[in-house]
C-alpha cells in the first residue's frame, strides 16, 4: 500500500477533493481528507491548523492547498511529518 497521505481542506472544496481522489483510483487507505473547519481552504493559517488538527494519525505526508501561505517547515516540525503544497 502507498504511504498514507492526509489532505487538509475547507468546507467549500471538501466534496470536490474527495471526488477527485476517488476518481484517481488511489488504493484504499492511501489517503484521507480532513476538513479543517474553515470555508475557504486557501485561507488557513498555521495557527488554525495547530489549533484544529490534533494529530495526523498514520499519515506520512500532509498536503495543504497550493495557495495557502503557511510556514510548512514549522508545521512539519510540530507534527513530525512533511507538509507540502498541492496544486
GROMACS .gro file of N, CA and C in nm, residues 45-75:
model
   93
   45UNK      N    1  -0.438   2.916   0.818
   45UNK     CA    2  -0.309   2.963   0.870
   45UNK      C    3  -0.247   2.855   0.957
   46UNK      N    4  -0.120   2.875   0.992
   46UNK     CA    5  -0.054   2.781   1.083
   46UNK      C    6  -0.129   2.769   1.214
   47UNK      N    7  -0.172   2.883   1.267
   47UNK     CA    8  -0.244   2.882   1.395
   47UNK      C    9  -0.373   2.801   1.385
   48UNK      N   10  -0.446   2.817   1.277
   48UNK     CA   11  -0.570   2.740   1.259
   48UNK      C   12  -0.538   2.591   1.255
   49UNK      N   13  -0.438   2.553   1.178
   49UNK     CA   14  -0.403   2.412   1.166
   49UNK      C   15  -0.361   2.357   1.302
   50UNK      N   16  -0.274   2.427   1.371
   50UNK     CA   17  -0.226   2.378   1.501
   50UNK      C   18  -0.338   2.371   1.605
   51UNK      N   19  -0.435   2.460   1.597
   51UNK     CA   20  -0.547   2.458   1.692
   51UNK      C   21  -0.651   2.353   1.660
   52UNK      N   22  -0.667   2.318   1.533
   52UNK     CA   23  -0.778   2.230   1.493
   52UNK      C   24  -0.738   2.090   1.453
   53UNK      N   25  -0.613   2.069   1.419
   53UNK     CA   26  -0.566   1.936   1.380
   53UNK      C   27  -0.490   1.877   1.498
   54UNK      N   28  -0.555   1.788   1.571
   54UNK     CA   29  -0.494   1.734   1.692
   54UNK      C   30  -0.374   1.645   1.661
   55UNK      N   31  -0.386   1.563   1.557
   55UNK     CA   32  -0.273   1.480   1.513
   55UNK      C   33  -0.295   1.439   1.369
   56UNK      N   34  -0.192   1.384   1.309
   56UNK     CA   35  -0.201   1.344   1.168
   56UNK      C   36  -0.221   1.195   1.152
   57UNK      N   37  -0.243   1.125   1.262
   57UNK     CA   38  -0.264   0.980   1.254
   57UNK      C   39  -0.142   0.912   1.198
   58UNK      N   40  -0.164   0.821   1.104
   58UNK     CA   41  -0.053   0.747   1.044
   58UNK      C   42  -0.004   0.808   0.913
   59UNK      N   43  -0.044   0.933   0.887
   59UNK     CA   44  -0.004   0.999   0.762
   59UNK      C   45   0.147   1.012   0.753
   60UNK      N   46   0.198   0.989   0.634
   60UNK     CA   47   0.340   1.005   0.608
   60UNK      C   48   0.371   1.140   0.544
   61UNK      N   49   0.262   1.210   0.502
   61UNK     CA   50   0.277   1.341   0.440
   61UNK      C   51   0.144   1.412   0.449
   62UNK      N   52   0.148   1.544   0.469
   62UNK     CA   53   0.027   1.625   0.475
   62UNK      C   54   0.030   1.723   0.358
   63UNK      N   55  -0.079   1.726   0.282
   63UNK     CA   56  -0.086   1.812   0.164
   63UNK      C   57  -0.186   1.923   0.194
   64UNK      N   58  -0.140   2.047   0.178
   64UNK     CA   59  -0.224   2.165   0.203
   64UNK      C   60  -0.254   2.231   0.070
   65UNK      N   61  -0.356   2.317   0.065
   65UNK     CA   62  -0.388   2.386  -0.061
   65UNK      C   63  -0.268   2.464  -0.115
   66UNK      N   64  -0.252   2.461  -0.245
   66UNK     CA   65  -0.139   2.525  -0.309
   66UNK      C   66  -0.129   2.674  -0.287
   67UNK      N   67  -0.241   2.739  -0.265
   67UNK     CA   68  -0.239   2.884  -0.245
   67UNK      C   69  -0.224   2.925  -0.100
   68UNK      N   70  -0.220   2.830  -0.010
   68UNK     CA   71  -0.203   2.866   0.132
   68UNK      C   72  -0.061   2.916   0.154
   69UNK      N   73  -0.047   3.011   0.243
   69UNK     CA   74   0.083   3.072   0.269
   69UNK      C   75   0.124   3.049   0.414
   70UNK      N   76   0.149   2.924   0.445
   70UNK     CA   77   0.190   2.887   0.581
   70UNK      C   78   0.337   2.849   0.579
   71UNK      N   79   0.399   2.852   0.695
   71UNK     CA   80   0.536   2.804   0.710
   71UNK      C   81   0.529   2.653   0.724
   72UNK      N   82   0.551   2.584   0.613
   72UNK     CA   83   0.537   2.439   0.612
   72UNK      C   84   0.644   2.371   0.696
   73UNK      N   85   0.761   2.431   0.706
   73UNK     CA   86   0.868   2.372   0.789
   73UNK      C   87   0.827   2.374   0.936
   74UNK      N   88   0.761   2.480   0.979
   74UNK     CA   89   0.714   2.491   1.116
   74UNK      C   90   0.609   2.384   1.146
   75UNK      N   91   0.516   2.365   1.053
   75UNK     CA   92   0.414   2.262   1.071
   75UNK      C   93   0.475   2.122   1.070
   0.00000   0.00000   0.00000
